[in-house]
């Protein structure tokens, strides 16, 4: 299969402008007859559904939560990047582009990333116009702060709840279109398959989570905006319901999956407290602006943090990376924490934690300033741990936070299935092997507001003659039958173990062997283990209750079945990439001082996996990455 | 810790519900309240029983999906805390805890502790937005906004739409929720053109959805996990009056 990324011709800075001017348009009279399905209502989905509705398309939007406002974008804390240069520190579109490519360890596509940097400024304008209450200076203008991996202040924020405010902005735009009947909203619905007719995505099968009814929905095109798959690890900072099902079903129907093993482990999360733990909570990267990370210089030091004198503390990030200090990119900060803990310098009862200390900043700036900047984060920390971070340092440890991998898409954000699009975190496109902080919100809204609504015209303009396909079409019937068969097969196992039992097992294997560091040997072992979990699941899972009604255990079971299959693909991908880059750290490939060692001659490509059927080995395709504007160098934050 | 749970069980909106009692013997004080329910459900599944249905998603106090009425209080005993952020260290060994769903006409029960809060969405759809299409915006810094106004707007915008205000109000009034959105936009220059029409439409739908009247008891402010201020209700009342006089 030849992968065509459809990157427009021309100089990098002109590609998007020129391309936009040449994309075929759909006239307003025709838009009224064209239906678009949008699955997921986070930043990418809500923004896309609202914008497509404004443009005049008939939109059907779906989310599994009880309201579109609850999508997990809401939990993003720190901020959103934009190349506004309001801070007058030399920022520009090119710099944001460059930082993102470098931060991603040179494994993303130049043209997409440049477009992202270009539209970033319009996002801030749009959000302010919607009434998003960003942080401001006393003069009434917008305030900025700095994030990891960059040396400018380009991050806009709304206290520690930026994701919430941006999502509520997109939700309000979506609500307006629902009120105008441009968007038909289906809450508490979960997509369980995509329907393909004559080679094009023409609809979905969804389960009404309240009634259990399996429904068929037609669309001229289908847009997936269903977020990341970090919950494959069981413990992650994702919401409990975040899942891979929609993109996994699309993958099984022919959409290639890009870089599945590229996952982001966030360095600053609240450590695990016990076996009962159901999820992990992030402490925003913004904290690293004012917090200093350290461990005791002595191994197994059991003294309280405040009793350890300054000279007996190892501020290991400042020591190893003097140029960026505590603000090195996430992958580097995470590995450095793991390295210290593995070497026996960890703190807390589990010894799997490091300190994030604000005492210097509190002394310098006063408690009030720190409270204004991070008050809500300190509160969250105190609620979860019962400790006061104003008086004792936070204990933090890395946790799974984001997945750079996702469905492979071309420049139009279209997958390898015509008419099927993937936006936001669920595509692979912009972050390479490591995402920089405050760039997820940027990408979600860029895709949703400014990219997809335009690029989808390329496909839909050829479809103005296509009448809505009735949902009694044989392909709809077939897809529905398959979904129903799978559900009844699952319900009839009636084994001995609840769904979580398998999910936890899977999570442990993926975390251990395909998490912060990976090795060929470990990955081979893990592959076998995941296959065993899969066999066990289909023999011994117990799903109580009935399928024709509200049944949260069934929802979980359907998601976990897909996570198990995905886990195997992640392992294959990590095994096939014989280099270290960004979040993908292969123990065999590191520099003398333990940094990731890339192999640009052999691995400067996107791996795009093709599904070949149950129990068949997936096939690897490669999209070679061509760097014309950025020179590939060893990433250095020293 | 040993905890006795009395949990409201109801198959669906059409059948009557009842309290059922469950005994948990191994609750850790580091657990969150919902993690205790995970353990209960794990147990129920293993016993061939049906697990308790409850809404939850982010488990970090921001999505607004969790919604339990615990010992007679929305989101339980801690102020400024959602159910998912409530930890068991705030309970004692041997405690009996009563857990019910939100109870309000406008929030019909779906199953057990799960209710339908889509009425909130419909209130927002009626006017909880600024009518600005994508691509129509001017430069973000072209309209300076005094920091105090932006901060106040943020305080109102922090509402997570969980419905605790409705659940705790004896009249099941939605005034705190509606006024938070009305206030956020009324405090910002971007919200001015539609200020009057917005408040009128949102109040109209709020009434039509079956939420009760506000009698200024202030219970909503006390129970709001995001500590949304009662001032917002005063602001909305004023705006509503002005909007009607202006007609």
JSON list of N, CA, C and O in Angstrom, two decimals, chain A residues 237-281:
[
{"chain": "A", "resi": 237, "resn": "UNK", "atom": "N", "xyz": [-4.20, 9.15, 33.40]},
{"chain": "A", "resi": 237, "resn": "UNK", "atom": "CA", "xyz": [-4.92, 10.37, 33.79]},
{"chain": "A", "resi": 237, "resn": "UNK", "atom": "C", "xyz": [-6.18, 10.56, 32.95]},
{"chain": "A", "resi": 237, "resn": "UNK", "atom": "O", "xyz": [-6.88, 11.55, 33.09]},
{"chain": "A", "resi": 238, "resn": "UNK", "atom": "N", "xyz": [-6.47, 9.61, 32.06]},
{"chain": "A", "resi": 238, "resn": "UNK", "atom": "CA", "xyz": [-7.70, 9.69, 31.27]},
{"chain": "A", "resi": 238, "resn": "UNK", "atom": "C", "xyz": [-8.93, 9.51, 32.16]},
{"chain": "A", "resi": 238, "resn": "UNK", "atom": "O", "xyz": [-8.83, 8.97, 33.26]},
{"chain": "A", "resi": 239, "resn": "UNK", "atom": "N", "xyz": [-10.08, 9.92, 31.63]},
{"chain": "A", "resi": 239, "resn": "UNK", "atom": "CA", "xyz": [-11.33, 9.67, 32.34]},
{"chain": "A", "resi": 239, "resn": "UNK", "atom": "C", "xyz": [-11.62, 8.17, 32.31]},
{"chain": "A", "resi": 239, "resn": "UNK", "atom": "O", "xyz": [-11.08, 7.44, 31.48]},
{"chain": "A", "resi": 240, "resn": "UNK", "atom": "N", "xyz": [-12.50, 7.74, 33.21]},
{"chain": "A", "resi": 240, "resn": "UNK", "atom": "CA", "xyz": [-12.80, 6.31, 33.29]},
{"chain": "A", "resi": 240, "resn": "UNK", "atom": "C", "xyz": [-13.36, 5.77, 31.98]},
{"chain": "A", "resi": 240, "resn": "UNK", "atom": "O", "xyz": [-13.13, 4.63, 31.61]},
{"chain": "A", "resi": 241, "resn": "UNK", "atom": "N", "xyz": [-14.11, 6.60, 31.27]},
{"chain": "A", "resi": 241, "resn": "UNK", "atom": "CA", "xyz": [-14.77, 6.11, 30.06]},
{"chain": "A", "resi": 241, "resn": "UNK", "atom": "C", "xyz": [-13.94, 6.26, 28.80]},
{"chain": "A", "resi": 241, "resn": "UNK", "atom": "O", "xyz": [-14.32, 5.75, 27.74]},
{"chain": "A", "resi": 242, "resn": "UNK", "atom": "N", "xyz": [-12.82, 6.97, 28.87]},
{"chain": "A", "resi": 242, "resn": "UNK", "atom": "CA", "xyz": [-12.01, 7.18, 27.66]},
{"chain": "A", "resi": 242, "resn": "UNK", "atom": "C", "xyz": [-11.62, 5.82, 27.08]},
{"chain": "A", "resi": 242, "resn": "UNK", "atom": "O", "xyz": [-11.21, 4.94, 27.83]},
{"chain": "A", "resi": 243, "resn": "UNK", "atom": "N", "xyz": [-11.73, 5.68, 25.78]},
{"chain": "A", "resi": 243, "resn": "UNK", "atom": "CA", "xyz": [-11.50, 4.35, 25.21]},
{"chain": "A", "resi": 243, "resn": "UNK", "atom": "C", "xyz": [-11.03, 4.42, 23.77]},
{"chain": "A", "resi": 243, "resn": "UNK", "atom": "O", "xyz": [-11.01, 5.48, 23.16]},
{"chain": "A", "resi": 244, "resn": "UNK", "atom": "N", "xyz": [-10.66, 3.26, 23.25]},
{"chain": "A", "resi": 244, "resn": "UNK", "atom": "CA", "xyz": [-10.10, 3.19, 21.90]},
{"chain": "A", "resi": 244, "resn": "UNK", "atom": "C", "xyz": [-11.12, 2.66, 20.90]},
{"chain": "A", "resi": 244, "resn": "UNK", "atom": "O", "xyz": [-10.85, 2.56, 19.71]},
{"chain": "A", "resi": 245, "resn": "UNK", "atom": "N", "xyz": [-12.31, 2.30, 21.38]},
{"chain": "A", "resi": 245, "resn": "UNK", "atom": "CA", "xyz": [-13.22, 1.50, 20.57]},
{"chain": "A", "resi": 245, "resn": "UNK", "atom": "C", "xyz": [-13.51, 2.08, 19.18]},
{"chain": "A", "resi": 245, "resn": "UNK", "atom": "O", "xyz": [-13.41, 1.38, 18.18]},
{"chain": "A", "resi": 246, "resn": "UNK", "atom": "N", "xyz": [-13.84, 3.35, 19.11]},
{"chain": "A", "resi": 246, "resn": "UNK", "atom": "CA", "xyz": [-14.23, 3.88, 17.80]},
{"chain": "A", "resi": 246, "resn": "UNK", "atom": "C", "xyz": [-13.07, 3.79, 16.81]},
{"chain": "A", "resi": 246, "resn": "UNK", "atom": "O", "xyz": [-13.26, 3.36, 15.67]},
{"chain": "A", "resi": 247, "resn": "UNK", "atom": "N", "xyz": [-11.87, 4.19, 17.23]},
{"chain": "A", "resi": 247, "resn": "UNK", "atom": "CA", "xyz": [-10.78, 4.15, 16.24]},
{"chain": "A", "resi": 247, "resn": "UNK", "atom": "C", "xyz": [-10.31, 2.72, 16.02]},
{"chain": "A", "resi": 247, "resn": "UNK", "atom": "O", "xyz": [-9.82, 2.38, 14.94]},
{"chain": "A", "resi": 248, "resn": "UNK", "atom": "N", "xyz": [-10.49, 1.88, 17.02]},
{"chain": "A", "resi": 248, "resn": "UNK", "atom": "CA", "xyz": [-10.09, 0.48, 16.82]},
{"chain": "A", "resi": 248, "resn": "UNK", "atom": "C", "xyz": [-11.01, -0.20, 15.82]},
{"chain": "A", "resi": 248, "resn": "UNK", "atom": "O", "xyz": [-10.58, -0.97, 14.96]},
{"chain": "A", "resi": 249, "resn": "UNK", "atom": "N", "xyz": [-12.31, 0.09, 15.90]},
{"chain": "A", "resi": 249, "resn": "UNK", "atom": "CA", "xyz": [-13.25, -0.48, 14.93]},
{"chain": "A", "resi": 249, "resn": "UNK", "atom": "C", "xyz": [-12.92, 0.03, 13.53]},
{"chain": "A", "resi": 249, "resn": "UNK", "atom": "O", "xyz": [-12.97, -0.72, 12.55]},
{"chain": "A", "resi": 250, "resn": "UNK", "atom": "N", "xyz": [-12.58, 1.31, 13.45]},
{"chain": "A", "resi": 250, "resn": "UNK", "atom": "CA", "xyz": [-12.21, 1.87, 12.15]},
{"chain": "A", "resi": 250, "resn": "UNK", "atom": "C", "xyz": [-10.95, 1.19, 11.63]},
{"chain": "A", "resi": 250, "resn": "UNK", "atom": "O", "xyz": [-10.84, 0.87, 10.44]},
{"chain": "A", "resi": 251, "resn": "UNK", "atom": "N", "xyz": [-10.02, 0.94, 12.54]},
{"chain": "A", "resi": 251, "resn": "UNK", "atom": "CA", "xyz": [-8.78, 0.25, 12.17]},
{"chain": "A", "resi": 251, "resn": "UNK", "atom": "C", "xyz": [-9.09, -1.14, 11.61]},
{"chain": "A", "resi": 251, "resn": "UNK", "atom": "O", "xyz": [-8.57, -1.56, 10.57]},
{"chain": "A", "resi": 252, "resn": "UNK", "atom": "N", "xyz": [-9.98, -1.84, 12.28]},
{"chain": "A", "resi": 252, "resn": "UNK", "atom": "CA", "xyz": [-10.32, -3.20, 11.82]},
{"chain": "A", "resi": 252, "resn": "UNK", "atom": "C", "xyz": [-11.07, -3.19, 10.49]},
{"chain": "A", "resi": 252, "resn": "UNK", "atom": "O", "xyz": [-11.08, -4.17, 9.78]},
{"chain": "A", "resi": 253, "resn": "UNK", "atom": "N", "xyz": [-11.67, -2.04, 10.18]},
{"chain": "A", "resi": 253, "resn": "UNK", "atom": "CA", "xyz": [-12.36, -1.92, 8.89]},
{"chain": "A", "resi": 253, "resn": "UNK", "atom": "C", "xyz": [-11.44, -1.36, 7.81]},
{"chain": "A", "resi": 253, "resn": "UNK", "atom": "O", "xyz": [-11.89, -1.03, 6.72]},
{"chain": "A", "resi": 254, "resn": "UNK", "atom": "N", "xyz": [-10.17, -1.15, 8.12]},
{"chain": "A", "resi": 254, "resn": "UNK", "atom": "CA", "xyz": [-9.26, -0.75, 7.06]},
{"chain": "A", "resi": 254, "resn": "UNK", "atom": "C", "xyz": [-8.46, 0.52, 7.27]},
{"chain": "A", "resi": 254, "resn": "UNK", "atom": "O", "xyz": [-7.59, 0.85, 6.47]},
{"chain": "A", "resi": 255, "resn": "UNK", "atom": "N", "xyz": [-8.75, 1.28, 8.32]},
{"chain": "A", "resi": 255, "resn": "UNK", "atom": "CA", "xyz": [-7.97, 2.50, 8.56]},
{"chain": "A", "resi": 255, "resn": "UNK", "atom": "C", "xyz": [-6.63, 2.11, 9.20]},
{"chain": "A", "resi": 255, "resn": "UNK", "atom": "O", "xyz": [-6.61, 1.39, 10.20]},
{"chain": "A", "resi": 256, "resn": "UNK", "atom": "N", "xyz": [-5.55, 2.59, 8.64]},
{"chain": "A", "resi": 256, "resn": "UNK", "atom": "CA", "xyz": [-4.24, 2.26, 9.21]},
{"chain": "A", "resi": 256, "resn": "UNK", "atom": "C", "xyz": [-4.06, 3.00, 10.54]},
{"chain": "A", "resi": 256, "resn": "UNK", "atom": "O", "xyz": [-4.56, 4.10, 10.72]},
{"chain": "A", "resi": 257, "resn": "UNK", "atom": "N", "xyz": [-3.30, 2.36, 11.43]},
{"chain": "A", "resi": 257, "resn": "UNK", "atom": "CA", "xyz": [-3.08, 2.92, 12.77]},
{"chain": "A", "resi": 257, "resn": "UNK", "atom": "C", "xyz": [-1.64, 3.43, 12.82]},
{"chain": "A", "resi": 257, "resn": "UNK", "atom": "O", "xyz": [-0.70, 2.67, 12.62]},
{"chain": "A", "resi": 258, "resn": "UNK", "atom": "N", "xyz": [-1.46, 4.73, 13.09]},
{"chain": "A", "resi": 258, "resn": "UNK", "atom": "CA", "xyz": [-0.13, 5.33, 13.07]},
{"chain": "A", "resi": 258, "resn": "UNK", "atom": "C", "xyz": [0.54, 5.33, 14.44]},
{"chain": "A", "resi": 258, "resn": "UNK", "atom": "O", "xyz": [-0.08, 5.68, 15.44]},
{"chain": "A", "resi": 259, "resn": "UNK", "atom": "N", "xyz": [1.79, 4.92, 14.47]},
{"chain": "A", "resi": 259, "resn": "UNK", "atom": "CA", "xyz": [2.65, 4.99, 15.66]},
{"chain": "A", "resi": 259, "resn": "UNK", "atom": "C", "xyz": [1.97, 4.57, 16.97]},
{"chain": "A", "resi": 259, "resn": "UNK", "atom": "O", "xyz": [2.02, 5.31, 17.96]},
{"chain": "A", "resi": 260, "resn": "UNK", "atom": "N", "xyz": [1.30, 3.40, 17.01]},
{"chain": "A", "resi": 260, "resn": "UNK", "atom": "CA", "xyz": [0.54, 3.05, 18.21]},
{"chain": "A", "resi": 260, "resn": "UNK", "atom": "C", "xyz": [1.36, 3.05, 19.50]},
{"chain": "A", "resi": 260, "resn": "UNK", "atom": "O", "xyz": [0.81, 3.28, 20.57]},
{"chain": "A", "resi": 261, "resn": "UNK", "atom": "N", "xyz": [2.68, 2.83, 19.41]},
{"chain": "A", "resi": 261, "resn": "UNK", "atom": "CA", "xyz": [3.46, 2.74, 20.66]},
{"chain": "A", "resi": 261, "resn": "UNK", "atom": "C", "xyz": [3.88, 4.09, 21.20]},
{"chain": "A", "resi": 261, "resn": "UNK", "atom": "O", "xyz": [4.47, 4.17, 22.28]},
{"chain": "A", "resi": 262, "resn": "UNK", "atom": "N", "xyz": [3.60, 5.17, 20.50]},
{"chain": "A", "resi": 262, "resn": "UNK", "atom": "CA", "xyz": [4.00, 6.49, 20.99]},
{"chain": "A", "resi": 262, "resn": "UNK", "atom": "C", "xyz": [3.01, 7.00, 22.03]},
{"chain": "A", "resi": 262, "resn": "UNK", "atom": "O", "xyz": [1.97, 7.56, 21.71]},
{"chain": "A", "resi": 263, "resn": "UNK", "atom": "N", "xyz": [3.36, 6.76, 23.30]},
{"chain": "A", "resi": 263, "resn": "UNK", "atom": "CA", "xyz": [2.48, 7.22, 24.36]},
{"chain": "A", "resi": 263, "resn": "UNK", "atom": "C", "xyz": [3.26, 8.19, 25.24]},
{"chain": "A", "resi": 263, "resn": "UNK", "atom": "O", "xyz": [4.47, 8.08, 25.36]},
{"chain": "A", "resi": 264, "resn": "UNK", "atom": "N", "xyz": [2.55, 9.12, 25.83]},
{"chain": "A", "resi": 264, "resn": "UNK", "atom": "CA", "xyz": [3.23, 10.10, 26.66]},
{"chain": "A", "resi": 264, "resn": "UNK", "atom": "C", "xyz": [3.03, 9.79, 28.14]},
{"chain": "A", "resi": 264, "resn": "UNK", "atom": "O", "xyz": [1.92, 9.65, 28.60]},
{"chain": "A", "resi": 265, "resn": "UNK", "atom": "N", "xyz": [4.16, 9.68, 28.81]},
{"chain": "A", "resi": 265, "resn": "UNK", "atom": "CA", "xyz": [4.12, 9.49, 30.25]},
{"chain": "A", "resi": 265, "resn": "UNK", "atom": "C", "xyz": [4.39, 10.85, 30.87]},
{"chain": "A", "resi": 265, "resn": "UNK", "atom": "O", "xyz": [5.46, 11.43, 30.67]},
{"chain": "A", "resi": 266, "resn": "UNK", "atom": "N", "xyz": [3.44, 11.39, 31.57]},
{"chain": "A", "resi": 266, "resn": "UNK", "atom": "CA", "xyz": [3.56, 12.72, 32.13]},
{"chain": "A", "resi": 266, "resn": "UNK", "atom": "C", "xyz": [4.35, 12.67, 33.43]},
{"chain": "A", "resi": 266, "resn": "UNK", "atom": "O", "xyz": [4.05, 11.87, 34.30]},
{"chain": "A", "resi": 267, "resn": "UNK", "atom": "N", "xyz": [5.34, 13.55, 33.58]},
{"chain": "A", "resi": 267, "resn": "UNK", "atom": "CA", "xyz": [6.21, 13.42, 34.76]},
{"chain": "A", "resi": 267, "resn": "UNK", "atom": "C", "xyz": [5.57, 13.78, 36.09]},
{"chain": "A", "resi": 267, "resn": "UNK", "atom": "O", "xyz": [6.00, 13.29, 37.12]},
{"chain": "A", "resi": 268, "resn": "UNK", "atom": "N", "xyz": [4.55, 14.64, 36.09]},
{"chain": "A", "resi": 268, "resn": "UNK", "atom": "CA", "xyz": [4.08, 15.11, 37.38]},
{"chain": "A", "resi": 268, "resn": "UNK", "atom": "C", "xyz": [2.64, 14.67, 37.67]},
{"chain": "A", "resi": 268, "resn": "UNK", "atom": "O", "xyz": [1.69, 15.40, 37.40]},
{"chain": "A", "resi": 269, "resn": "UNK", "atom": "N", "xyz": [2.50, 13.47, 38.21]},
{"chain": "A", "resi": 269, "resn": "UNK", "atom": "CA", "xyz": [1.18, 12.99, 38.61]},
{"chain": "A", "resi": 269, "resn": "UNK", "atom": "C", "xyz": [1.24, 12.56, 40.07]},
{"chain": "A", "resi": 269, "resn": "UNK", "atom": "O", "xyz": [2.31, 12.29, 40.61]},
{"chain": "A", "resi": 270, "resn": "UNK", "atom": "N", "xyz": [0.08, 12.49, 40.68]},
{"chain": "A", "resi": 270, "resn": "UNK", "atom": "CA", "xyz": [0.04, 12.05, 42.07]},
{"chain": "A", "resi": 270, "resn": "UNK", "atom": "C", "xyz": [0.28, 10.53, 42.10]},
{"chain": "A", "resi": 270, "resn": "UNK", "atom": "O", "xyz": [-0.36, 9.80, 41.35]},
{"chain": "A", "resi": 271, "resn": "UNK", "atom": "N", "xyz": [1.22, 10.06, 42.93]},
{"chain": "A", "resi": 271, "resn": "UNK", "atom": "CA", "xyz": [1.60, 8.64, 42.88]},
{"chain": "A", "resi": 271, "resn": "UNK", "atom": "C", "xyz": [0.44, 7.70, 43.27]},
{"chain": "A", "resi": 271, "resn": "UNK", "atom": "O", "xyz": [-0.50, 8.10, 43.94]},
{"chain": "A", "resi": 272, "resn": "UNK", "atom": "N", "xyz": [0.58, 6.46, 42.85]},
{"chain": "A", "resi": 272, "resn": "UNK", "atom": "CA", "xyz": [-0.40, 5.42, 43.18]},
{"chain": "A", "resi": 272, "resn": "UNK", "atom": "C", "xyz": [-0.39, 5.19, 44.69]},
{"chain": "A", "resi": 272, "resn": "UNK", "atom": "O", "xyz": [0.67, 5.12, 45.30]},
{"chain": "A", "resi": 273, "resn": "UNK", "atom": "N", "xyz": [-1.60, 5.04, 45.29]},
{"chain": "A", "resi": 273, "resn": "UNK", "atom": "CA", "xyz": [-1.61, 4.83, 46.74]},
{"chain": "A", "resi": 273, "resn": "UNK", "atom": "C", "xyz": [-1.95, 3.39, 47.13]},
{"chain": "A", "resi": 273, "resn": "UNK", "atom": "O", "xyz": [-1.71, 2.98, 48.26]},
{"chain": "A", "resi": 274, "resn": "UNK", "atom": "N", "xyz": [-2.50, 2.61, 46.21]},
{"chain": "A", "resi": 274, "resn": "UNK", "atom": "CA", "xyz": [-2.81, 1.23, 46.57]},
{"chain": "A", "resi": 274, "resn": "UNK", "atom": "C", "xyz": [-3.51, 0.49, 45.45]},
{"chain": "A", "resi": 274, "resn": "UNK", "atom": "O", "xyz": [-3.77, 1.07, 44.39]},
{"chain": "A", "resi": 275, "resn": "UNK", "atom": "N", "xyz": [-3.85, -0.77, 45.68]},
{"chain": "A", "resi": 275, "resn": "UNK", "atom": "CA", "xyz": [-4.46, -1.60, 44.64]},
{"chain": "A", "resi": 275, "resn": "UNK", "atom": "C", "xyz": [-5.86, -1.14, 44.22]},
{"chain": "A", "resi": 275, "resn": "UNK", "atom": "O", "xyz": [-6.33, -1.45, 43.14]},
{"chain": "A", "resi": 276, "resn": "UNK", "atom": "N", "xyz": [-6.49, -0.40, 45.14]},
{"chain": "A", "resi": 276, "resn": "UNK", "atom": "CA", "xyz": [-7.84, 0.06, 44.84]},
{"chain": "A", "resi": 276, "resn": "UNK", "atom": "C", "xyz": [-7.86, 1.16, 43.79]},
{"chain": "A", "resi": 276, "resn": "UNK", "atom": "O", "xyz": [-8.90, 1.52, 43.27]},
{"chain": "A", "resi": 277, "resn": "UNK", "atom": "N", "xyz": [-6.69, 1.72, 43.49]},
{"chain": "A", "resi": 277, "resn": "UNK", "atom": "CA", "xyz": [-6.60, 2.92, 42.65]},
{"chain": "A", "resi": 277, "resn": "UNK", "atom": "C", "xyz": [-7.31, 2.72, 41.32]},
{"chain": "A", "resi": 277, "resn": "UNK", "atom": "O", "xyz": [-7.07, 1.75, 40.61]},
{"chain": "A", "resi": 278, "resn": "UNK", "atom": "N", "xyz": [-8.18, 3.67, 40.96]},
{"chain": "A", "resi": 278, "resn": "UNK", "atom": "CA", "xyz": [-8.93, 3.51, 39.71]},
{"chain": "A", "resi": 278, "resn": "UNK", "atom": "C", "xyz": [-8.41, 4.42, 38.62]},
{"chain": "A", "resi": 278, "resn": "UNK", "atom": "O", "xyz": [-8.62, 4.16, 37.44]},
{"chain": "A", "resi": 279, "resn": "UNK", "atom": "N", "xyz": [-7.78, 5.50, 39.01]},
{"chain": "A", "resi": 279, "resn": "UNK", "atom": "CA", "xyz": [-7.20, 6.39, 38.00]},
{"chain": "A", "resi": 279, "resn": "UNK", "atom": "C", "xyz": [-6.14, 7.27, 38.64]},
{"chain": "A", "resi": 279, "resn": "UNK", "atom": "O", "xyz": [-6.01, 7.29, 39.86]},
{"chain": "A", "resi": 280, "resn": "UNK", "atom": "N", "xyz": [-5.39, 7.96, 37.81]},
{"chain": "A", "resi": 280, "resn": "UNK", "atom": "CA", "xyz": [-4.34, 8.82, 38.33]},
{"chain": "A", "resi": 280, "resn": "UNK", "atom": "C", "xyz": [-4.67, 10.27, 38.01]},
{"chain": "A", "resi": 280, "resn": "UNK", "atom": "O", "xyz": [-5.35, 10.56, 37.03]},
{"chain": "A", "resi": 281, "resn": "UNK", "atom": "N", "xyz": [-4.18, 11.15, 38.87]},
{"chain": "A", "resi": 281, "resn": "UNK", "atom": "CA", "xyz": [-4.48, 12.56, 38.68]},
{"chain": "A", "resi": 281, "resn": "UNK", "atom": "C", "xyz": [-3.20, 13.32, 38.38]},
{"chain": "A", "resi": 281, "resn": "UNK", "atom": "O", "xyz": [-2.19, 13.16, 39.05]}
]
